[in-house]
PDB file of C-alpha atoms and ligand atoms in Angstrom:
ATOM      1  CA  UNK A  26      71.281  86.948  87.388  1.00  0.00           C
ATOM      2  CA  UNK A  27      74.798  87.742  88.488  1.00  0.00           C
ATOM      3  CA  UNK A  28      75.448  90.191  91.102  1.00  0.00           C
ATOM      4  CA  UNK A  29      76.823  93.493  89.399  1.00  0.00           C
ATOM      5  CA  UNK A  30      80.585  94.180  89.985  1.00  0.00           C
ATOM      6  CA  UNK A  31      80.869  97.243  91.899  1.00  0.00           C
ATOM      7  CA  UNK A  32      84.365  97.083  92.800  1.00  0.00           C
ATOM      8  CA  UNK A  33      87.200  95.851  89.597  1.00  0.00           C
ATOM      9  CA  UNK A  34      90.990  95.863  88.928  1.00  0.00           C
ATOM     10  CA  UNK A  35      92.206  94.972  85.900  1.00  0.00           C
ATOM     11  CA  UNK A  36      95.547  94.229  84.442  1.00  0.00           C
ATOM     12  CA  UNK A  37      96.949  96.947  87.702  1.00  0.00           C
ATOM     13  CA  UNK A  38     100.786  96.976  87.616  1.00  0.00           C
ATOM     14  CA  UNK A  39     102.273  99.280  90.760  1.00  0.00           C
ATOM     15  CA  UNK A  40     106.074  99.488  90.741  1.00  0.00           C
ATOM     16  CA  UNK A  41     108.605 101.142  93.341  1.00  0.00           C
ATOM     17  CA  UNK A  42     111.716 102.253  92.885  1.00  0.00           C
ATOM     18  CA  UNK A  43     113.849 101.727  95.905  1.00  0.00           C
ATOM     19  CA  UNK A  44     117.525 103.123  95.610  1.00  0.00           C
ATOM     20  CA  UNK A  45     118.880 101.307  92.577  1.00  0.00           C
ATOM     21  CA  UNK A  46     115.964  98.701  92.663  1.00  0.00           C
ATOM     22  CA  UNK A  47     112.377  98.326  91.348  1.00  0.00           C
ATOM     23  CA  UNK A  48     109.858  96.565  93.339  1.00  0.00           C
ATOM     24  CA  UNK A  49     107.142  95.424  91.342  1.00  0.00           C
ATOM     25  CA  UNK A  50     104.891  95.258  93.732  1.00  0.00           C
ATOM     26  CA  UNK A  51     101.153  94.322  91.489  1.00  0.00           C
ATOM     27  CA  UNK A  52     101.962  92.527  87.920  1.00  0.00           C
ATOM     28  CA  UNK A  53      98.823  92.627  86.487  1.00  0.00           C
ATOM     29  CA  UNK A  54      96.388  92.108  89.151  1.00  0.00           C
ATOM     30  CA  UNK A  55      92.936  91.290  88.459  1.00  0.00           C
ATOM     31  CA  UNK A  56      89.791  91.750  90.974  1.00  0.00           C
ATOM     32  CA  UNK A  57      86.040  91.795  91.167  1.00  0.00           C
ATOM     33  CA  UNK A  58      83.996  92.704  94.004  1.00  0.00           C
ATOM     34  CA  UNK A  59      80.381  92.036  94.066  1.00  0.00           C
ATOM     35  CA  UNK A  60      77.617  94.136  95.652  1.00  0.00           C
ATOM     36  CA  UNK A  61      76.947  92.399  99.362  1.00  0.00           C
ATOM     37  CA  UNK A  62      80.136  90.700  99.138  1.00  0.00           C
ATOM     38  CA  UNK A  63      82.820  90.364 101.653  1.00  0.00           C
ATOM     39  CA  UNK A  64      86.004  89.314 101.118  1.00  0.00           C
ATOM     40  CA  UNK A  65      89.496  88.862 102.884  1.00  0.00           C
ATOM     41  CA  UNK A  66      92.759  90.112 101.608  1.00  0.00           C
ATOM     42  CA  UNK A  67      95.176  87.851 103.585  1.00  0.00           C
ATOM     43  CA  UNK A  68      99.068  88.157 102.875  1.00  0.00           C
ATOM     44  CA  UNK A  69     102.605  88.490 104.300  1.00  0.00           C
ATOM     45  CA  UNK A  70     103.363  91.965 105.214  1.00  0.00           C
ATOM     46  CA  UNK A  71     105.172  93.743 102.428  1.00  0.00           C
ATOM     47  CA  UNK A  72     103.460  92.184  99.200  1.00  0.00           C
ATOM     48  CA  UNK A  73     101.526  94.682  98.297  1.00  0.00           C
ATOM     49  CA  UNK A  74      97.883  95.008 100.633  1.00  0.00           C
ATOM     50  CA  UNK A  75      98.127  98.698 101.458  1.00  0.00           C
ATOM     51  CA  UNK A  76      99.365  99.224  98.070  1.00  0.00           C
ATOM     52  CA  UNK A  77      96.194  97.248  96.092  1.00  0.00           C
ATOM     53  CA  UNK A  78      94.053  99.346  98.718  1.00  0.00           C
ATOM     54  CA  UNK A  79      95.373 102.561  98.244  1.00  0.00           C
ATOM     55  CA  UNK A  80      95.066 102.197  94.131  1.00  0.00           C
ATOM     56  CA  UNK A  81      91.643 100.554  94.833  1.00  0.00           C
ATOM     57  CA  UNK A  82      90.414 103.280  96.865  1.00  0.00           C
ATOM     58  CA  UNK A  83      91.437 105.615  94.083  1.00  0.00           C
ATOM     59  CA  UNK A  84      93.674 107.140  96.066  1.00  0.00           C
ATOM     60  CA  UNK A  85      97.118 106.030  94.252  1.00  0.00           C
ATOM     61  CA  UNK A  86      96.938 105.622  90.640  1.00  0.00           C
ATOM     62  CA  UNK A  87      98.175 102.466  88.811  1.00  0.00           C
ATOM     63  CA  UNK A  88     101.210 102.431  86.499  1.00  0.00           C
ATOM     64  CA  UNK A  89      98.870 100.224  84.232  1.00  0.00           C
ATOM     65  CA  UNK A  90      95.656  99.393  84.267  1.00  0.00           C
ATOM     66  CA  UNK A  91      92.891 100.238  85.708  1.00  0.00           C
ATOM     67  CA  UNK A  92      89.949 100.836  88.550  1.00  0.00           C
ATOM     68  CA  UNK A  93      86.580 100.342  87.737  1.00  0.00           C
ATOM     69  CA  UNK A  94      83.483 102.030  89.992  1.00  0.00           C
ATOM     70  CA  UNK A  95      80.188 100.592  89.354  1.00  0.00           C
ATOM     71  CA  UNK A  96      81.152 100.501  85.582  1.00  0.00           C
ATOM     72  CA  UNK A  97      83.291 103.665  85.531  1.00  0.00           C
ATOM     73  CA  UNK A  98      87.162 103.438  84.312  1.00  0.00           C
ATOM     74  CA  UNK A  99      88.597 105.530  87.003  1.00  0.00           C
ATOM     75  CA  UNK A 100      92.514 105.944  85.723  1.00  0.00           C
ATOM     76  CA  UNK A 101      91.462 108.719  83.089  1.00  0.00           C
ATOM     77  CA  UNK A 102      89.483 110.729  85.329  1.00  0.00           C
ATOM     78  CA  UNK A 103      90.734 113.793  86.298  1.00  0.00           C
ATOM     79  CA  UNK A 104      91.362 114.473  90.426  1.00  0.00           C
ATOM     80  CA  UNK A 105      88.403 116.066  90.824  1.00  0.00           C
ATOM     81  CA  UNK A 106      85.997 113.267  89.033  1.00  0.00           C
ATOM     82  CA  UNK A 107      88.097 110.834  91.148  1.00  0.00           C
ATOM     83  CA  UNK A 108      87.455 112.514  94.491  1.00  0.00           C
ATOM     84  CA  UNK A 109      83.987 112.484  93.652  1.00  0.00           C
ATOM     85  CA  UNK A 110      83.977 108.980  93.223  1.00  0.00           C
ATOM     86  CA  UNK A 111      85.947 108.208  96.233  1.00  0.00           C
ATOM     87  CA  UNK A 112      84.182 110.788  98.424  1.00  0.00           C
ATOM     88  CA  UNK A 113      80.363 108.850  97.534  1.00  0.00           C
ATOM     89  CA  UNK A 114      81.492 105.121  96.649  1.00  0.00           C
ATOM     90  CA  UNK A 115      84.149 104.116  98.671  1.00  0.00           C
ATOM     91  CA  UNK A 116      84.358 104.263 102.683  1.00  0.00           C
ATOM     92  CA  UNK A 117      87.918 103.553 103.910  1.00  0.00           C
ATOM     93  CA  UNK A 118      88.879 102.163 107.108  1.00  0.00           C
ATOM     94  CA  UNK A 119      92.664 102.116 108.638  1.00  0.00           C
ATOM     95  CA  UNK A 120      94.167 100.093 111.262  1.00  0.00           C
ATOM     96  CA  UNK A 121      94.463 103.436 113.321  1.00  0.00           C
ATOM     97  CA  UNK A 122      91.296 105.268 113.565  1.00  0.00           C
ATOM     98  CA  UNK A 123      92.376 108.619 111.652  1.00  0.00           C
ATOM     99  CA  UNK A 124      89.558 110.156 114.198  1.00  0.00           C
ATOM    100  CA  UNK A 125      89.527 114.074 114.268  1.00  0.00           C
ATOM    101  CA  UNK A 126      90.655 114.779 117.769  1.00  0.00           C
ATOM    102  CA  UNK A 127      88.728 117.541 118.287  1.00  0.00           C
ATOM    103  CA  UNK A 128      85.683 116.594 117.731  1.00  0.00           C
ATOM    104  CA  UNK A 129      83.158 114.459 119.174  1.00  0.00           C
ATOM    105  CA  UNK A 130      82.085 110.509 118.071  1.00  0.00           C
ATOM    106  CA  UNK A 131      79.075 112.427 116.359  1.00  0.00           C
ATOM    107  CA  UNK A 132      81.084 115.206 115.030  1.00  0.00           C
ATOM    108  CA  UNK A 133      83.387 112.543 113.040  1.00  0.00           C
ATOM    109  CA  UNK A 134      80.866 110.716 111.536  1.00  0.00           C
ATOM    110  CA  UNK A 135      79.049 114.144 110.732  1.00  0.00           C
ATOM    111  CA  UNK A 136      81.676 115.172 108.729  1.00  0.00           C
ATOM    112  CA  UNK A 137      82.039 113.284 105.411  1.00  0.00           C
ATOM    113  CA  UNK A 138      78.445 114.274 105.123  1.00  0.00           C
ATOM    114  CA  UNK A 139      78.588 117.891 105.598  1.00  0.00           C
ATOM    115  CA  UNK A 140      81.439 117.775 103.210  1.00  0.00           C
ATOM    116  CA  UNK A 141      79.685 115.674 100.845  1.00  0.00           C
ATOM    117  CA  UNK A 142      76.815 118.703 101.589  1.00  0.00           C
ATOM    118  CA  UNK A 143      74.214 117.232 103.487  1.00  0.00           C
ATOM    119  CA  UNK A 144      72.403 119.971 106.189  1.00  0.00           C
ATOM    120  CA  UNK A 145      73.541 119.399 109.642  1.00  0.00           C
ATOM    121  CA  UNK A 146      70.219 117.726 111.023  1.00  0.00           C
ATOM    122  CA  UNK A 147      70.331 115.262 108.126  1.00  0.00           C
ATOM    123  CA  UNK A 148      74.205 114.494 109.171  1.00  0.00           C
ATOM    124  CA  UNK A 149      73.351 114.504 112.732  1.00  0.00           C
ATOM    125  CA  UNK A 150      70.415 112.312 112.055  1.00  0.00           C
ATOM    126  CA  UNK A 151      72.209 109.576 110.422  1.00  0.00           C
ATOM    127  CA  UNK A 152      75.388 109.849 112.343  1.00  0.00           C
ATOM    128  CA  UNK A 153      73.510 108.887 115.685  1.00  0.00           C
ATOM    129  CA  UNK A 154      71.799 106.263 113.897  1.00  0.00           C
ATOM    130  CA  UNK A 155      75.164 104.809 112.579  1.00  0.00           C
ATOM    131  CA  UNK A 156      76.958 105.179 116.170  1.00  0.00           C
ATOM    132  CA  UNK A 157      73.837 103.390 117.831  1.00  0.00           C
ATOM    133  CA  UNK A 158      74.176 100.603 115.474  1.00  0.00           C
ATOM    134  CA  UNK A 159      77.650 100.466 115.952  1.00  0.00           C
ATOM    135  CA  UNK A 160      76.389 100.358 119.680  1.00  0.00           C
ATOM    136  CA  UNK A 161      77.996 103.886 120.400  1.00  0.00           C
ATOM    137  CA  UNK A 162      75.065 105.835 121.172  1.00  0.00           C
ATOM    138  CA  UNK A 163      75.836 106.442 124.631  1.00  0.00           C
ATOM    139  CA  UNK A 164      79.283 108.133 124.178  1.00  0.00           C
ATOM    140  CA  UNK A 165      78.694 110.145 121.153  1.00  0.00           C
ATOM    141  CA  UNK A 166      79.696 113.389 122.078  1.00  0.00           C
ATOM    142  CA  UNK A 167      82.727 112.092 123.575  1.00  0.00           C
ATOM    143  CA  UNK A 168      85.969 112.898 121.677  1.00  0.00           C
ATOM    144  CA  UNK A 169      88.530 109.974 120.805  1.00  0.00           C
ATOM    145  CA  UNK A 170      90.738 110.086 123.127  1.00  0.00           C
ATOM    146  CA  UNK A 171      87.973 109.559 125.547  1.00  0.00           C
ATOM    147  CA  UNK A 172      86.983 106.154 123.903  1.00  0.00           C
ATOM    148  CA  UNK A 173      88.621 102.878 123.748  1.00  0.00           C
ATOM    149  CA  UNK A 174      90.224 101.276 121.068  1.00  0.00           C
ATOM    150  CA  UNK A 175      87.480  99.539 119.841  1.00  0.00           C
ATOM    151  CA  UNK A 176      84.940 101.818 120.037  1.00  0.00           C
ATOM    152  CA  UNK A 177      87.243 104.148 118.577  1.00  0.00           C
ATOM    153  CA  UNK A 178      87.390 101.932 115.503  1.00  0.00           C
ATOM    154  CA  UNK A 179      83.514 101.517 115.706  1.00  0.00           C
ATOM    155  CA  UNK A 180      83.085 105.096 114.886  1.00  0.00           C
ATOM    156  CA  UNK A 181      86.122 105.169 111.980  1.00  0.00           C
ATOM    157  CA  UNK A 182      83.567 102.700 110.641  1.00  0.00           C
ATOM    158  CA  UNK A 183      80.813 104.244 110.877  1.00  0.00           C
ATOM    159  CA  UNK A 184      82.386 107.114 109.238  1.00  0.00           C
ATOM    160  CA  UNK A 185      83.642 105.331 106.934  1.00  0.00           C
ATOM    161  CA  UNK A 186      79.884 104.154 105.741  1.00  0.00           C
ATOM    162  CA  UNK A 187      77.977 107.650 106.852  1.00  0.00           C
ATOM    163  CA  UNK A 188      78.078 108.691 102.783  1.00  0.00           C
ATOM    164  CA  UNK A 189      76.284 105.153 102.160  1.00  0.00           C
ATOM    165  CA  UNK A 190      79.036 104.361  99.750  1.00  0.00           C
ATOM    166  CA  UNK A 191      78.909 101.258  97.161  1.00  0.00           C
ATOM    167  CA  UNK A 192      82.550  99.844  98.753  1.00  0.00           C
ATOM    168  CA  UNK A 193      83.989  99.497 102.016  1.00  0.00           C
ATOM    169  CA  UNK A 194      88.143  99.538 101.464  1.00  0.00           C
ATOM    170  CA  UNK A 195      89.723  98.142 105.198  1.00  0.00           C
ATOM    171  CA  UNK A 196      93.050  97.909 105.679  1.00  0.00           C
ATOM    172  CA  UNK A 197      93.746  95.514 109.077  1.00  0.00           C
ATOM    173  CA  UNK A 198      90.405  97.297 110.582  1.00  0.00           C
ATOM    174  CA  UNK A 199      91.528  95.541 113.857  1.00  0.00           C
ATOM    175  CA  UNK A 200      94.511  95.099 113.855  1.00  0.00           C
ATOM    176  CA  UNK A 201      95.513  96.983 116.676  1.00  0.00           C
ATOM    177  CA  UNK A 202      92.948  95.411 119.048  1.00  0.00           C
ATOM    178  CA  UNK A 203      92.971  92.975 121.517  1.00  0.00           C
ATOM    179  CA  UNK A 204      91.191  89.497 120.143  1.00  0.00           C
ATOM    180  CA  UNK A 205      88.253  89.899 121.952  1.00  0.00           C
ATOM    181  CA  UNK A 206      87.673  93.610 120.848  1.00  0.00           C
ATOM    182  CA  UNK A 207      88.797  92.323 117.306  1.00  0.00           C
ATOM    183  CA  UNK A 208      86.012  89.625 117.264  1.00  0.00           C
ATOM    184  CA  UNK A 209      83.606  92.651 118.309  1.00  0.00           C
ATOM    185  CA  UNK A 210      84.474  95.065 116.020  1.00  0.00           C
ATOM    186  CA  UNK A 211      84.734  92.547 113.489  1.00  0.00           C
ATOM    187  CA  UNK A 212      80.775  91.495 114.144  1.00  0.00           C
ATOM    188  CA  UNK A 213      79.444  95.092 114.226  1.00  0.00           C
ATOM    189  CA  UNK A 214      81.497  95.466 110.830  1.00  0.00           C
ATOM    190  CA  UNK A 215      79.992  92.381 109.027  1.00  0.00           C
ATOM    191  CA  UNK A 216      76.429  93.212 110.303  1.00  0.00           C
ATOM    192  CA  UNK A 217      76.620  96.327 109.030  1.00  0.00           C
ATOM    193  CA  UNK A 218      78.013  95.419 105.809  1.00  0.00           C
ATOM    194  CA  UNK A 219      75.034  92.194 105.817  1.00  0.00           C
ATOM    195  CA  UNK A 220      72.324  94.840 106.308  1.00  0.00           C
ATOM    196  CA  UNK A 221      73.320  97.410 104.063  1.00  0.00           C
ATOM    197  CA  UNK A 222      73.759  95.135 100.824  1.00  0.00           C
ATOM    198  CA  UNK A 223      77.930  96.798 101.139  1.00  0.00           C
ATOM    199  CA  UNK A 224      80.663  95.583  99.007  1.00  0.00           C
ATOM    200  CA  UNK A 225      83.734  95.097 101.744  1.00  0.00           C
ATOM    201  CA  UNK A 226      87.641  93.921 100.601  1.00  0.00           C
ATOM    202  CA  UNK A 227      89.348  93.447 104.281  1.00  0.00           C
ATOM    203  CA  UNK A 228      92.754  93.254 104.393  1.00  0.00           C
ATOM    204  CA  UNK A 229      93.476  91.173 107.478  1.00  0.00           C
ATOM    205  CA  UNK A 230      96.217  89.264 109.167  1.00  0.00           C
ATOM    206  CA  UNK A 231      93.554  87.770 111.471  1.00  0.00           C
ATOM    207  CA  UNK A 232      92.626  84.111 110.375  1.00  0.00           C
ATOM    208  CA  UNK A 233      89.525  83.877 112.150  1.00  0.00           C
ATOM    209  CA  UNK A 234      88.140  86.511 110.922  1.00  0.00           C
ATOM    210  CA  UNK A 235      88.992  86.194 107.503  1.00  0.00           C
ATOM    211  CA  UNK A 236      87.549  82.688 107.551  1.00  0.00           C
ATOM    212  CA  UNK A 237      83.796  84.336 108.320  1.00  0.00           C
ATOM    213  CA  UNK A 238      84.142  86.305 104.913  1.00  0.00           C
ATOM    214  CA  UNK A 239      82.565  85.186 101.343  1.00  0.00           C
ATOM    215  CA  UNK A 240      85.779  84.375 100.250  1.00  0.00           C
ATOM    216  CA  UNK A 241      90.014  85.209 100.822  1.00  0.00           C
ATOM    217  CA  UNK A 242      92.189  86.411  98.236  1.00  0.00           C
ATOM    218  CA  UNK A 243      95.559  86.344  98.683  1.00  0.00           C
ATOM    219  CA  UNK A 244      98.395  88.268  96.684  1.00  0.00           C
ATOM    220  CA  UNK A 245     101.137  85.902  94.779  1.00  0.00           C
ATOM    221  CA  UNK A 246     103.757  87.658  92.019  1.00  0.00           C
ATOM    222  CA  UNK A 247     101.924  90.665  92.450  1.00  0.00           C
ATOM    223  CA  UNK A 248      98.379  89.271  91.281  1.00  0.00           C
ATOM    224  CA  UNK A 249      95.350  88.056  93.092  1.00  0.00           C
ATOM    225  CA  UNK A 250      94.313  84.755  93.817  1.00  0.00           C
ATOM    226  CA  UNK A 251      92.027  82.678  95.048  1.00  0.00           C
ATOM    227  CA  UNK A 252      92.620  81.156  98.733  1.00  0.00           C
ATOM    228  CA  UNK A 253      91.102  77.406  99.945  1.00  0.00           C
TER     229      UNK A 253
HETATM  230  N1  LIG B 305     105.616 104.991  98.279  1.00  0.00           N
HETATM  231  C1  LIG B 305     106.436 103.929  98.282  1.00  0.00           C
HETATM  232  N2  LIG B 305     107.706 104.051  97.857  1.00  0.00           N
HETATM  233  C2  LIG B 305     108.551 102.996  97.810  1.00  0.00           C
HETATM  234  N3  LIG B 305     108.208 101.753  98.205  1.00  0.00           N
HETATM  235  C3  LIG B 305     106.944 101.562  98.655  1.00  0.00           C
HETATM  236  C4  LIG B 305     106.004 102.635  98.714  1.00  0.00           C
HETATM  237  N4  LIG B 305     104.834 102.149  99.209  1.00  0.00           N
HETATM  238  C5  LIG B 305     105.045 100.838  99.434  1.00  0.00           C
HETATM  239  N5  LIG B 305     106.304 100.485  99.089  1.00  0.00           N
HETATM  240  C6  LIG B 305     106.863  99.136  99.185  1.00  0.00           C
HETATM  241  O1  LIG B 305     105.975  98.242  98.543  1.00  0.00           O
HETATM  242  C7  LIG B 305     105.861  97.031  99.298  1.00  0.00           C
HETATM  243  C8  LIG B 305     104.394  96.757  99.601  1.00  0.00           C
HETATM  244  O2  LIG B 305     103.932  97.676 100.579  1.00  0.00           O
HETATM  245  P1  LIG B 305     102.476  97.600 101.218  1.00  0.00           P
HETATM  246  O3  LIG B 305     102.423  98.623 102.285  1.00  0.00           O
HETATM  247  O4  LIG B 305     101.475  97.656 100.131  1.00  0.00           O
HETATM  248  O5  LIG B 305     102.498  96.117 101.843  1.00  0.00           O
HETATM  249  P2  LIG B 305     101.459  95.404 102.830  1.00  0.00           P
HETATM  250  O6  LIG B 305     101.223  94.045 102.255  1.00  0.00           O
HETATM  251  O7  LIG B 305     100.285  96.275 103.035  1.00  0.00           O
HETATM  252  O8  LIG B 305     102.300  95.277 104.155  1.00  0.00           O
HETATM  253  P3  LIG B 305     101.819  95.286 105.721  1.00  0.00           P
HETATM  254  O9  LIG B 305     101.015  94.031 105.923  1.00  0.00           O
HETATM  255  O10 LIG B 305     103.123  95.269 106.451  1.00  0.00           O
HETATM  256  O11 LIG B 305     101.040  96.552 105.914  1.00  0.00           O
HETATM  257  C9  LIG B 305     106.754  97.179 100.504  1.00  0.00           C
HETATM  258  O12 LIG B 305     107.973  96.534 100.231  1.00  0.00           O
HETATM  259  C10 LIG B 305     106.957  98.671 100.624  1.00  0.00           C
HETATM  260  O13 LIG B 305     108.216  98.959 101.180  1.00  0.00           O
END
């Protein structure tokens, strides 16, 4: 039996208007993403990653076409069905961390789940349990600025996962690291997304790393296609 699609685009069109000029930026882009899948988005800055992410992620909406969630058509749903959807599918990491600086390593990852209305021992519970798989656990209740770069990106992933969505969205998860702390992040990422049966689309400039995903996808005339 065939995996089940828990992630597709289909037929998305995203235009700009720039001064007197339209960028079309996606020209009928088509995507599936399987459960337990992990796949690379590799392409020249400016064609469209953040963009295909964003409407993805449900958090731009297409001109035409449309998302579909685990078998849901997203584009007619109104904001609040959407942010539902986003809120317990789809986990989103950025190249900078988007951390609360206030709070603690425990405290961020706590968060999505007291929103999402979880009690606070069930949140705390699984929030330690991400951050020591993310190898954390010993600086949990320290606040970002007090981490490192990768470790600060180790808990915007575990956040990113602590509602045990269907999806992880990443757009260049580690890109602002060193190589080294890349490679790391990059293997606490995958063997999270390996253990947790995960859907991940990784938008990456980093070759290496892209090459250790199921497959690449690249963007070309605004659509999606298939890399060597
Ligand atoms: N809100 C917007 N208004 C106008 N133009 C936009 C908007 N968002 C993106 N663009 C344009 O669309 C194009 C694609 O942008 P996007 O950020 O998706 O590219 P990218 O592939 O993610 O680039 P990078 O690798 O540099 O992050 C760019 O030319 C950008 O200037």
């Amino acid at each position: 039996m065939m995996a089940a699609n828990v992630l597709e685009l289909k037929a998305v069109e995203r235009r700009f208007i720039q001064g007197t000029k339209t960028l079309t930026i996606l020209d009928g882009a088509d995507f599936a993403l399987q459960s337990g899948e992990m796949v690379a988005l590799v392409a020249p800055s400016g064609t469209g990653k953040s963009t295909l992410l964003h409407i993805a992620g449900l958090l731009e909406h297409p001109d035409a076409g449309d998302v579909i969630v685990n078998g849901r058509p997203c584009n007619g749903l109104s904001d609040d069905s959407r942010t539902a959807i986003r809120r317990g599918e789809i986990g989103f990491v950025y190249q900078f961390h988007h951390l609360l600086p206030e709070f603690t390593a425990l405290e961020n990852v706590m968060m999505p789940q007291l929103i999402s209305g979880l009690d606070r021992k069930e949140a705390r519970d699984r929030a330690a349990q991400l951050l020591d798989y993310m190898k954390i656990g010993e600086r949990v209740h320290h606040r970002p600025a007090e981490l490192s770069g990768g470790e600060q990106q180790r808990v915007a992933i575990a956040r990113a996962v602590a509602n045990a969505p269907l999806v992880l969205l990443a757009d260049e998860p580690t890109g602002n690291l060193d190589p080294v702390t890349a490679s790391y992040v990059f293997e606490a990422l995958e063997a999270l997304v390996r253990q947790s049966g995960l859907a991940a689309l990784i938008a990456t400039h980093n070759e290496s790393l892209a090459a250790r995903m199921d497959r690449r996808v690249t963007l070309e005339g605004g659509k999606v296609v298939a890399m060597a």
